[in-house]
Each structure stands twice: as structure tokens, then as C-alpha cells.
Coordinates of C-alpha atoms and ligand atoms in Angstrom, one line a residue:
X1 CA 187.5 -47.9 104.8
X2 CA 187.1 -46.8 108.6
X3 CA 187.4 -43.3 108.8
X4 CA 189.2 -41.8 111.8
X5 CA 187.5 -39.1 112.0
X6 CA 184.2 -39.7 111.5
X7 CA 183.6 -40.5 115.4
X8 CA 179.8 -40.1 117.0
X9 CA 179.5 -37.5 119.4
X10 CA 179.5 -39.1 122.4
X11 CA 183.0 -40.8 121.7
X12 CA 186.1 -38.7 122.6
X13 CA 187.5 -36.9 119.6
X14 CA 191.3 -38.1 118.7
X15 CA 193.7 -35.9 119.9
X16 CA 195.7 -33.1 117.7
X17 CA 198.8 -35.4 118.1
X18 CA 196.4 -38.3 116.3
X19 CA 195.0 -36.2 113.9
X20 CA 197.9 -35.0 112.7
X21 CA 199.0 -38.7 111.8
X22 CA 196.0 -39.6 109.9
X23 CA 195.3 -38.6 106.1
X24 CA 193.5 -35.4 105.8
X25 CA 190.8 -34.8 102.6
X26 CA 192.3 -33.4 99.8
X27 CA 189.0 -31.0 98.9
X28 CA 187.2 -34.1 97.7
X29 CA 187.5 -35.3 93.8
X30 CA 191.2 -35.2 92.5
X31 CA 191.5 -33.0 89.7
X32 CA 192.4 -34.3 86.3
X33 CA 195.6 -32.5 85.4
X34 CA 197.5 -32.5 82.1
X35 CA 200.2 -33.2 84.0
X36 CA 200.8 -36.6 85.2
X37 CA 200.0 -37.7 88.7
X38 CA 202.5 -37.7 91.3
X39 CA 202.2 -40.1 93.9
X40 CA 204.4 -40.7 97.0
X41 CA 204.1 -43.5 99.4
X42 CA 205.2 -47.0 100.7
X43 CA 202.3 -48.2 102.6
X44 CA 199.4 -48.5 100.9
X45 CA 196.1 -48.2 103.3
X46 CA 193.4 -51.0 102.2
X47 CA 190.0 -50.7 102.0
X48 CA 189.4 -54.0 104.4
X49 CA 190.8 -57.4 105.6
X50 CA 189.8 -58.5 102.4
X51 CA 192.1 -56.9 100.0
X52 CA 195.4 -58.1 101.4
X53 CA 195.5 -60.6 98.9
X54 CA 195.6 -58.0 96.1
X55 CA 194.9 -57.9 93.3
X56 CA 195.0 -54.1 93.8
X57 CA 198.3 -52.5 95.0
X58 CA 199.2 -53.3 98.9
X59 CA 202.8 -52.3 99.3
X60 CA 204.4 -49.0 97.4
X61 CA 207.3 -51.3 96.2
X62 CA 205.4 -52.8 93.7
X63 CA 204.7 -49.3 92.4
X64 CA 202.2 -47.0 92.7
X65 CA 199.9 -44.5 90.3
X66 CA 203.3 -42.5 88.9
X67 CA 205.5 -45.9 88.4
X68 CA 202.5 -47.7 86.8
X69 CA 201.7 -44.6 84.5
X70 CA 205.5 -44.8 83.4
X71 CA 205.1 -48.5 83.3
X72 CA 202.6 -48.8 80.7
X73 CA 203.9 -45.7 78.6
X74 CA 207.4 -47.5 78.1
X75 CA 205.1 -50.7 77.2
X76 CA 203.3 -48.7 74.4
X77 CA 206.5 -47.4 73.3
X78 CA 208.0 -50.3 72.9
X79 CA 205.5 -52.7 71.8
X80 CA 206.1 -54.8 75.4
X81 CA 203.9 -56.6 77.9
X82 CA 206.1 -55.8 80.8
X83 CA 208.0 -53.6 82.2
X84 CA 210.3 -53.0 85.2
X85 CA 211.7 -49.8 86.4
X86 CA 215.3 -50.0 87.7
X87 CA 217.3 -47.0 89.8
X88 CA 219.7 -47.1 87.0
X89 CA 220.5 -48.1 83.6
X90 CA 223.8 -50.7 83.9
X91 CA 221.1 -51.6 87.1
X92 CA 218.4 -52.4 84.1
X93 CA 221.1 -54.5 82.3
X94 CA 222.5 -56.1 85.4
X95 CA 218.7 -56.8 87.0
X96 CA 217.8 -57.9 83.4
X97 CA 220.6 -60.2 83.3
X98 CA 220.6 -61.5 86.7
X99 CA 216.9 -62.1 86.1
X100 CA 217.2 -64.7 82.3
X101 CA 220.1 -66.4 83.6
X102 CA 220.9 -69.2 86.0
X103 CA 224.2 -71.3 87.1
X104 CA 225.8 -72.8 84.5
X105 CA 224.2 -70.5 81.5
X106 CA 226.6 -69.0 78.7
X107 CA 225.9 -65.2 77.8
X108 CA 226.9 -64.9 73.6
X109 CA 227.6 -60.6 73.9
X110 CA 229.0 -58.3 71.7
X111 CA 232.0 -56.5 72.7
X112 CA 230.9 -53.1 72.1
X113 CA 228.7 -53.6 74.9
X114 CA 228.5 -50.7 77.2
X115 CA 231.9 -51.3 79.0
X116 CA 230.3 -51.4 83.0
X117 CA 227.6 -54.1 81.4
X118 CA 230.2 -56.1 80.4
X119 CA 232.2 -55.9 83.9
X120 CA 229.1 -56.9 85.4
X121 CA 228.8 -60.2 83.8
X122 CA 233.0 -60.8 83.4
X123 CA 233.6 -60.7 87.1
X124 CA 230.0 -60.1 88.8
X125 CA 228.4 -63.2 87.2
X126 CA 231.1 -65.4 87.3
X127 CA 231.0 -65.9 90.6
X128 CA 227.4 -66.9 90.7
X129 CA 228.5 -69.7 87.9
X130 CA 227.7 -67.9 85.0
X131 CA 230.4 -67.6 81.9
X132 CA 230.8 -65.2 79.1
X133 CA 231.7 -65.2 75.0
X134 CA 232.0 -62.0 73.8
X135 CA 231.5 -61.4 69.7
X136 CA 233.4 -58.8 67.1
X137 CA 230.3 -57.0 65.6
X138 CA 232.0 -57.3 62.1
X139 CA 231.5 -61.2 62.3
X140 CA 228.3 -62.4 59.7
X141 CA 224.8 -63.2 61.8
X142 CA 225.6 -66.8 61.2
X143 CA 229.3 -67.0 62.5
X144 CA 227.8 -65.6 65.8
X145 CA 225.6 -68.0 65.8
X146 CA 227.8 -70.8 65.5
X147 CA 229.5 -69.5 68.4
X148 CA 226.1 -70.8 70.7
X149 CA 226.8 -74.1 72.7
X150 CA 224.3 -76.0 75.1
X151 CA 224.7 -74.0 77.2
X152 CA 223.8 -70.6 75.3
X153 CA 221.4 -68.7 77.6
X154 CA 221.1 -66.0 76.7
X155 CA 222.4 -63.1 73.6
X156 CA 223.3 -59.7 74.3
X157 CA 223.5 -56.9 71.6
X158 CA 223.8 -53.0 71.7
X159 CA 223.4 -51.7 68.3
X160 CA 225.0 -49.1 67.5
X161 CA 227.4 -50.4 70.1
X162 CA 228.9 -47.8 72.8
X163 CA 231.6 -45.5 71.8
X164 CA 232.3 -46.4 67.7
X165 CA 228.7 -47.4 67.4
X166 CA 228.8 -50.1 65.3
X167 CA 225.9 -51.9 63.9
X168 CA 224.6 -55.4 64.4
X169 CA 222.2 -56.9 62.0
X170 CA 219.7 -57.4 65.2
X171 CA 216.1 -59.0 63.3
X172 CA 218.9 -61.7 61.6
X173 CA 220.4 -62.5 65.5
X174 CA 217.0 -62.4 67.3
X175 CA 215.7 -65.1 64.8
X176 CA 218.9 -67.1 64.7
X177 CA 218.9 -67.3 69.0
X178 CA 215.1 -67.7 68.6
X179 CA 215.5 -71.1 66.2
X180 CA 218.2 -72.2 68.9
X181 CA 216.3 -71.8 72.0
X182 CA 218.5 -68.5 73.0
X183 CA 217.1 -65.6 74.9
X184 CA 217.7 -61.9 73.3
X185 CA 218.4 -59.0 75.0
X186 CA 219.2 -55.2 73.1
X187 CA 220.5 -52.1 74.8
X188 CA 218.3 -49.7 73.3
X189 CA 219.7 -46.9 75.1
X190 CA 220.7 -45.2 71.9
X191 CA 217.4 -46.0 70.0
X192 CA 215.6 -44.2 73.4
X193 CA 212.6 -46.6 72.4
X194 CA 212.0 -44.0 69.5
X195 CA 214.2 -44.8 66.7
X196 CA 214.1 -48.6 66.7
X197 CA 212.3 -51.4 68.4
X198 CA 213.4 -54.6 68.9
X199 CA 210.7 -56.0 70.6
X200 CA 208.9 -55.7 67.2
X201 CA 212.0 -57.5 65.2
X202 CA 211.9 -60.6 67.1
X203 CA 214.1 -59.9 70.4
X204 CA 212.6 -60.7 74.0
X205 CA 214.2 -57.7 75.9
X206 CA 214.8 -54.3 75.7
X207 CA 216.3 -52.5 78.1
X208 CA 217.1 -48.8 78.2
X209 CA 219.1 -45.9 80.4
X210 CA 216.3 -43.8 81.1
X211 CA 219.1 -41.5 82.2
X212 CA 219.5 -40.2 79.0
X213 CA 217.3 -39.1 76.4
X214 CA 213.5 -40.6 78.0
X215 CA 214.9 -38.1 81.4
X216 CA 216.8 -35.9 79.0
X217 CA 218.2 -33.0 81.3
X218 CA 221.0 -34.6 82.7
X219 CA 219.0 -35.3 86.5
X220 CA 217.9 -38.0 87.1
X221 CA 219.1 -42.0 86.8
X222 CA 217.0 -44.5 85.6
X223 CA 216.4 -47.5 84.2
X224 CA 213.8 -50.1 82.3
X225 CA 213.5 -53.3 80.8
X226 CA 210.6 -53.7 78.7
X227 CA 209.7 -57.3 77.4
X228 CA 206.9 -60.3 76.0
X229 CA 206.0 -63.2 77.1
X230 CA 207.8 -65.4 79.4
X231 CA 210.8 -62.8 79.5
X232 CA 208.0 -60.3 80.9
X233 CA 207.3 -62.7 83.6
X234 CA 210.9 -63.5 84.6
X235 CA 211.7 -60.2 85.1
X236 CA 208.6 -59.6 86.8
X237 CA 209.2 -62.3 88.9
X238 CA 213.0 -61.1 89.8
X239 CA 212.3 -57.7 90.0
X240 CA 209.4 -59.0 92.6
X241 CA 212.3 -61.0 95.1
X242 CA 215.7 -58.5 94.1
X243 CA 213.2 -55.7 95.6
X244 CA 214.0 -52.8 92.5
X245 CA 212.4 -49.4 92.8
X246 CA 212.3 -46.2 91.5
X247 CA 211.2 -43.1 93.6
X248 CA 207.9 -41.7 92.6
X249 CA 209.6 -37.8 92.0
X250 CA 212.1 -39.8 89.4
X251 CA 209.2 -41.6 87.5
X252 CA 207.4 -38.4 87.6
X253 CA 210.8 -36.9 85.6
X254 CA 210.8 -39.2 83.5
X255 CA 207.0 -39.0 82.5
X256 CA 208.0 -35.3 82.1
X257 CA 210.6 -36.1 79.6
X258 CA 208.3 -38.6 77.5
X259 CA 206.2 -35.8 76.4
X260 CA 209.3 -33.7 74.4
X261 CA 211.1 -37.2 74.0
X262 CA 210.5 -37.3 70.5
X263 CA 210.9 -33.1 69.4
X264 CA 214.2 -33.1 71.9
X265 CA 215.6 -36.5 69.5
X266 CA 214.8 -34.7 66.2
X267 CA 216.2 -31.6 66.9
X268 CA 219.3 -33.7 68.2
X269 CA 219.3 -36.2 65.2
X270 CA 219.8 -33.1 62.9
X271 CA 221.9 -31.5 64.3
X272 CA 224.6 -34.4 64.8
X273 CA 223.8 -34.9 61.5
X274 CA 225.0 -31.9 60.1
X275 CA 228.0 -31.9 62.5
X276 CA 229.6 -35.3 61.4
X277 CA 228.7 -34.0 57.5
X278 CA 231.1 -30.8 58.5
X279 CA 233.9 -32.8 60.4
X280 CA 233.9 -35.6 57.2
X281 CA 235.3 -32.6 55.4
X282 CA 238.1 -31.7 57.9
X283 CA 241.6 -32.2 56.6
X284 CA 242.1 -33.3 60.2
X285 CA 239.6 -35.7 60.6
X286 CA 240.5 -39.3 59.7
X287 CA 237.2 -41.0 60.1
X288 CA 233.8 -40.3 61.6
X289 CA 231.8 -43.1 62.8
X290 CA 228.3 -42.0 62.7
X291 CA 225.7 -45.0 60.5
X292 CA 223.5 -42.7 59.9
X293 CA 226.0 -40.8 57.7
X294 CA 225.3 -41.9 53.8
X295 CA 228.5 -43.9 53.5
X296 CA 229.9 -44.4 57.1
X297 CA 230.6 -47.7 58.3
X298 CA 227.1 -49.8 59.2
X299 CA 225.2 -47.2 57.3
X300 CA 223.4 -50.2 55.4
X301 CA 221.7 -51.5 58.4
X302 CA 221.2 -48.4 60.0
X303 CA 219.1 -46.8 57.6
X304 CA 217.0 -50.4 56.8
X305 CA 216.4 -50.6 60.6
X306 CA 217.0 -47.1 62.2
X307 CA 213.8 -44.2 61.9
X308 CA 216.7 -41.6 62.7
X309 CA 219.7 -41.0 64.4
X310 CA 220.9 -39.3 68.2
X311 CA 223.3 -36.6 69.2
X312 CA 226.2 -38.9 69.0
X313 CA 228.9 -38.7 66.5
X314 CA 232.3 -40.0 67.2
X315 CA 235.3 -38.8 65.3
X316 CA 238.9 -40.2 64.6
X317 CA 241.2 -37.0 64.8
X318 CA 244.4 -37.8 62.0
X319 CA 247.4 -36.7 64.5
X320 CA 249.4 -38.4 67.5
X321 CA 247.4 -39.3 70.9
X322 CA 249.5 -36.7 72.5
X323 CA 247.6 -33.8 70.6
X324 CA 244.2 -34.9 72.0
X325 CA 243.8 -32.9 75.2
X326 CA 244.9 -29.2 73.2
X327 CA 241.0 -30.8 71.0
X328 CA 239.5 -31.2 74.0
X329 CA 240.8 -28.7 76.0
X330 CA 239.2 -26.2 73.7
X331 CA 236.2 -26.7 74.7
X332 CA 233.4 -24.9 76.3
X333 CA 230.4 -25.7 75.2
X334 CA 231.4 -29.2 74.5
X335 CA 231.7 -30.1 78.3
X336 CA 234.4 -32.7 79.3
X337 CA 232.2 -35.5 81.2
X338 CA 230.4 -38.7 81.0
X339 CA 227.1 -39.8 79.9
X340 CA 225.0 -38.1 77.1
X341 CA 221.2 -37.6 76.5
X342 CA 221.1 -34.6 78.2
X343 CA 220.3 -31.2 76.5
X344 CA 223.9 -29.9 76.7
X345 CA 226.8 -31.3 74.1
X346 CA 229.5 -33.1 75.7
X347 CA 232.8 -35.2 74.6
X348 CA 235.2 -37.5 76.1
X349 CA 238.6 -39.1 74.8
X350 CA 237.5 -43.1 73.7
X351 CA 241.3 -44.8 73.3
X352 CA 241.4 -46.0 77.2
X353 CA 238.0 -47.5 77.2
X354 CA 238.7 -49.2 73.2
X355 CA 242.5 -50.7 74.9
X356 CA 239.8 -52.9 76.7
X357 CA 238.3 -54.7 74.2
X358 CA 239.2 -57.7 72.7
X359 CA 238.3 -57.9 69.1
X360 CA 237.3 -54.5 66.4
X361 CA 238.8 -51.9 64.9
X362 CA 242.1 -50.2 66.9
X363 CA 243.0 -46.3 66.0
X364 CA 246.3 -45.3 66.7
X365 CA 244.9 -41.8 66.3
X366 CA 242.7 -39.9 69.4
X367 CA 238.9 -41.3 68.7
X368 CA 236.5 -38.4 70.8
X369 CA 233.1 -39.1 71.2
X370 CA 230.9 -36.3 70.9
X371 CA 227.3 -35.7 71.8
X372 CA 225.5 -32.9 70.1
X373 CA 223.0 -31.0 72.2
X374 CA 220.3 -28.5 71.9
X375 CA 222.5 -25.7 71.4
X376 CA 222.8 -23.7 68.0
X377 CA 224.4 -26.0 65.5
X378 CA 226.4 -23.3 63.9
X379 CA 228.0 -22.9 67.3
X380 CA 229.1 -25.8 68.2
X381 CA 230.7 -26.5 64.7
X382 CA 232.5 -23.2 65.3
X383 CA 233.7 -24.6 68.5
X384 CA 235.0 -27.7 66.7
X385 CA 236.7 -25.9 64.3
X386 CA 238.9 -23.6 66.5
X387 CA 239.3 -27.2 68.3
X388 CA 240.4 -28.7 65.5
X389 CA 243.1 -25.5 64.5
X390 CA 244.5 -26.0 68.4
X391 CA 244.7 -29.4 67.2
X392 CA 246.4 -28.8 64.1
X393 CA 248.8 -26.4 65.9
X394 CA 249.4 -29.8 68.5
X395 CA 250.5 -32.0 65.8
X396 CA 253.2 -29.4 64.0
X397 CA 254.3 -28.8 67.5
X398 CA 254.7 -32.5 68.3
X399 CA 255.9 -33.1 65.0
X400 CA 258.7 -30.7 65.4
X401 CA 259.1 -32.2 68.8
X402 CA 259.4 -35.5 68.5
X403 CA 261.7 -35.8 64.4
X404 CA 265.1 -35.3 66.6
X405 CA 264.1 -37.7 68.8
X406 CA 263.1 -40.4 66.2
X407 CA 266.5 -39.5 64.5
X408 CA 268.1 -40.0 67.8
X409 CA 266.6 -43.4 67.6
X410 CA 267.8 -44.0 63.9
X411 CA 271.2 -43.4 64.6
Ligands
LIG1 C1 224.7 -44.7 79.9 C2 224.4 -46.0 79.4 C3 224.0 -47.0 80.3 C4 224.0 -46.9 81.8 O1 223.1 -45.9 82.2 P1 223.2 -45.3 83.7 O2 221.9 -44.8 84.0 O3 224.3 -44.3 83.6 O4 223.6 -46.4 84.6 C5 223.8 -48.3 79.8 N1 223.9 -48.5 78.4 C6 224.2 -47.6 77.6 C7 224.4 -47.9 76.1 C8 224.5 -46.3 78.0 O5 225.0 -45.4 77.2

């Protein structure tokens, strides 16, 4: 490369103005850090007319030392070829989609899909042609299966699915959409690429929110879709012409996060563990839907296909709807709010969200997802229990409240 400054002297010296635009050494060699390497930029300076055709890097879009380095550590984690980085997760699952699918494809999904994934495809892909047949995860491998047409592109699973975290049995459906021609794609989100991998049980794509546990402290969103074969290059290929990128301080976060990814899930794992064991004993707690609980609901599957569990537990509370904000309003630790992953424990009220869905299991009852954080365990299940005696106290109150006005009714 020419260097700006290395001028004879004879020639006039660039100006202070100049010099301040051009790169300045860095005290030679770069260090080799424990740390990984963060580095900014969009253009990329080449070495000489020659190396515009690549192969190396010659535009920042594409990526540079801090994507690539989070690139190929999401590959080894996941057993994948290829990997793209998107600014978001539902921007993973939308770019993934958008990517495997054409005009006129059908997408088989389940309907415990993350509820803005399946917005995406019910009225963002429609218009571009695209239709949608969405699956109860209680229906056998094989009846979801028959469900495929000619026109199946494409199957989408989450497993456990969003808010009751139900299983799918997803080795059976990969090979099932595999004999049929059929394109798979999991949500891995709750799995962080840790606890299971579906690349390795037959499924093409897995995409994950970064946002949670991979970034972990509640900063930063992110997403990545990590695949094989000729689902590597179609993503590649889309990622290429949609024009996704992540900034290189994000990646850097997120590099940051892989290297207490797997303590920070343990530590989690337990401790939701031992939560959902204490609120099965409530008197007030009518179910708690958690697989990796010995005897919960999908418990079978999860503990043939799942290495461990996350922070989240979700619990059916045994009392009217209108006792669920004096649970929740309880709270302090617990904070009232969206999303999950994060170090801190947080829950929010499930029944609005469920009303959505069109096949599964329907509570009548106040169903509260829960995510267990890094806090001391014994706190937060004394939090739940004075939760838990507010809501006791709601539902005498309501009781008393609302018998005259059911006898009114009688009459
Ligand atoms: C949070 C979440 C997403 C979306 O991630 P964002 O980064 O918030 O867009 C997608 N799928 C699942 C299962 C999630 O829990």
C-alpha cells in the first residue's frame, strides 16, 4: 500500500489538515490481547488495484475482524457452516425467512412461535405471496407432516415454544421435512446454542436472539442465523443484497458474553430449577410449565434432547384473572418488563398474548412467565411467596366481592 507519509524530501510534506485524515501507526505490531479485537470501520483501504475483486474484505458491510470472530464462534457453537449476524432477533427470523422462501411457498409453523415471528409472516409475507399453516405442538410428528402440500417451503419450530414452552419432538420433524423436500428452521433462542442443537439433529437453520442469554446483560439487540449447506448459502446470498449488519461495539458485546455464556446458563438453569420445584408445592399454584421439571408436561423430550434448562419457568396461578396484578404488583426484584436473558429476573402476565393463538392449551386462571436471574435463589422465592399471599388475599377479596353479584345473577 502507498503510504502518505512516506514522501522524499524534496516533495512538499502534506499539510496538518491532510495528515490528520490519513491513518496514523498504531506503535507497530498489534498486540495479542485476551480480549477479542475490536474493529470499527466501513471502508476498507486495499492494498492495490488488484484486490478489488476480493477475496479479502473490501467493504465493512460484509464484516470486519470483530463480526467475523463472532461469526465463526456461533459456527462452532452450533455445529454450522454459515452464519449471518442480524441487528435483531425477530430481524434473524424475519431475514431468515425472507431469505428460504419465495412467491407462492407455504410456511408449516407452530403456533407457539414467538408471537412478532408469526406477525411477520401472517401479514408481512403475505403480501409478497407467501401463505401460512400454523400447527398445535400437541399434534404427533406425523400429523404435522401430513399437513405439508406442494407447496411446503419451508417448517418452522421453536421448541420449548414462547410463553408455555411446549416441546416439539424436533430430530422426528427435521427428518420428516427432510424426506419431503421441506426446509427446517428452529428458534433456538431458548437453547442459547448451549443446551441443544439442531443443526446436529438434522434441521438446516438455527437462528437465535443474541439479545438474550449469548449478550446476557440486558444491552444490546442481536441476532444470528447459523446454517449448512445450501441454507448457508441462501442466507449468505440474502444477507449479501438485504444489506444486514451489526455494529462492530455490539459484536464485540456479544463476544464478551460468549465467554460466561455457559457459567451465567448453569447458574440460571439451577436456579429456575429449584424455583418451579418450590411453586409446584404452592397451594396456589395450579400448574407450572417448565420440561425440565421431572413430570411437567414435555418433560420426556426435554430431558432426551435438552443438556439443561434456562431461567424460565412459567406458572398457572389457581384464582380469578382479576387477582393477577396484586402477584405482580409485588414485585421488586422480579421486574415488570419484556424480554429475558438478561442477568436480572423479570415476569410478565401471558393470558393477552395466549387469546391470540389458535390451537393449545387455554387457562382461565393468570399464566405469569417468569425468568429467574442471577440473584440469590432464596430471595426471589421469598419474593414469590409474599406474591403469592397478596395473591391469596386477592382471591378471598374477589371472592367475597363478586358471590352477591353471582347470586344477583341467579335470581
Ligand atoms: C426475544 C425473542 C426473539 C426476538 O429477539 P429480539 O432481539 O428482541 O428481536 C425471538 N425469538 C424468541 C424465542 C425470543 O424470546
Amino acid at each position: 500500500m502507498k503510504d502518505p507519509f512516506s514522501v522524499s524530501e524534496t516533495e512538499h510534506p502534506p499539510r496538518e489538515q491532510t495528515r490528520m485524515i490519513h491513518p496514523h501507526e498504531g506503535g507497530g505490531q498489534q498486540a495479542r490481547t485476551a480480549a477479542p479485537v475490536l474493529q470499527r470501520g466501513t471502508t476498507v483501504l486495499l492494498p492495490a488495484c488488484g484486490a478489488f475483486a476480493g477475496p479479502g474484505p473490501t467493504y465493512g458491510r460484509g464484516g470486519l475482524a470483530t463480526q467475523t470472530a463472532l461469526r465463526a464462534a456461533l459456527c462452532d457453537l452450533e455445529a454450522g457452516e454459515g452464519c449471518v449476524l442480524y441487528p435483531s432477533g425477530l430481524a434473524a427470523l424475519s431475514g431468515a425467512i425472507l431469505a428460504l422462501c419465495r412467491a407462492g411457498d407455504e410456511i408449516v409453523m407452530c403456533d407457539t412461535i414467538y408471537a412478532p415471528t408469526r406477525r411477520f409472516v401472517e401479514s408481512g409475507l403475505s403480501a409478497y405471496g407467501v401463505s401460512l399453516k400454523l400447527f398445535d405442538p400437541a399434534s404427533s410428528p406425523e400429523e404435522i407432516a401430513a399437513g405439508f402440500s406442494e407447496r411446503t417451503r419451508l417448517l418452522v419450530m421453536e421448541s420449548p415454544g414462547s410463553l408455555t414452552l411446549d416441546m416439539l419432538d424436533v430430530p422426528q420433524l427435521a427428518a420428516l421435512a427432510r424426506a419431503r423436500g421441506v426446509l427446517s428452521l428452529v428458534d433456538n433462542t431458548f437453547a442459547a446454542g448451549v443446551l441443544f442443537k439442531p443443526l446436529e439433529h438434522g434441521v438446516d437453520v438455527s437462528v437465535q436472539a443474541l439479545t438474550k442469554y449469548v449478550c446476557g446483560h440486558s444491552d444490546v439487540f442481536m441476532g444470528a442465523a447459523v446454517a449448512r449447506g445450501e441454507a448457508a448459502a441462501m442466507l449468505r446470498r440474502s444477507a449479501r443484497d438485504v444489506g444486514w449488519t451489526v455494529s462492530s461495539d455490539d459484536a464485540y458485546l456479544a463476544l464478551r458474553g460468549l465467554k460466561t455464556l455457559h457459567t451465567r446458563l448453569a447458574r440460571h438453569g439451577a436456579s429456575a430449577l429449584e424455583v418451579a420445584r418450590w411453586l409446584a408445592d404452592q397451594p396456589r399454584v395450579a400448574e407450572v410449565l417448565c420440561p425440565a421439571l421431572p413430570g411437567a408436561r414435555g418433560h420426556a423430550l426435554f430431558a432426551r434432547d435438552y443438556a439443561g434448562t434456562n431461567g424460565l419457568v412459567t406458572v398457572v396461578l389457581d384464582g380469578p384473572m382479576a387477582a393477577t396484578s396484586a402477584f405482580l404488583d409485588s414485585l421488586a426484584l422480579f421486574g415488570l418488563g419484556f424480554s429475558w436473558g438478561g442477568f436480572e429476573s423479570l415476569a410478565i402476565p401471558c393470558n393477552d398474548q395466549l387469546a391470540q393463538r389458535q390451537t393449545g392449551a387455554r387457562w382461565p386462571q393468570p399464566v405469569i412467565r417468569l425468568h429467574v436471574g442471577l440473584e440469590a435463589t432464596a430471595d426471589l422465592i421469598a419474593e414469590l411467596d409474599q406474591a403469592l399471599a397478596r395473591f391469596e388475599a386477592a382471591c378471598a377479596a374477589s371472592d367475597t366481592h363478586t358471590t352477591p353479584a353471582r347470586a344477583r345473577v341467579a335470581r
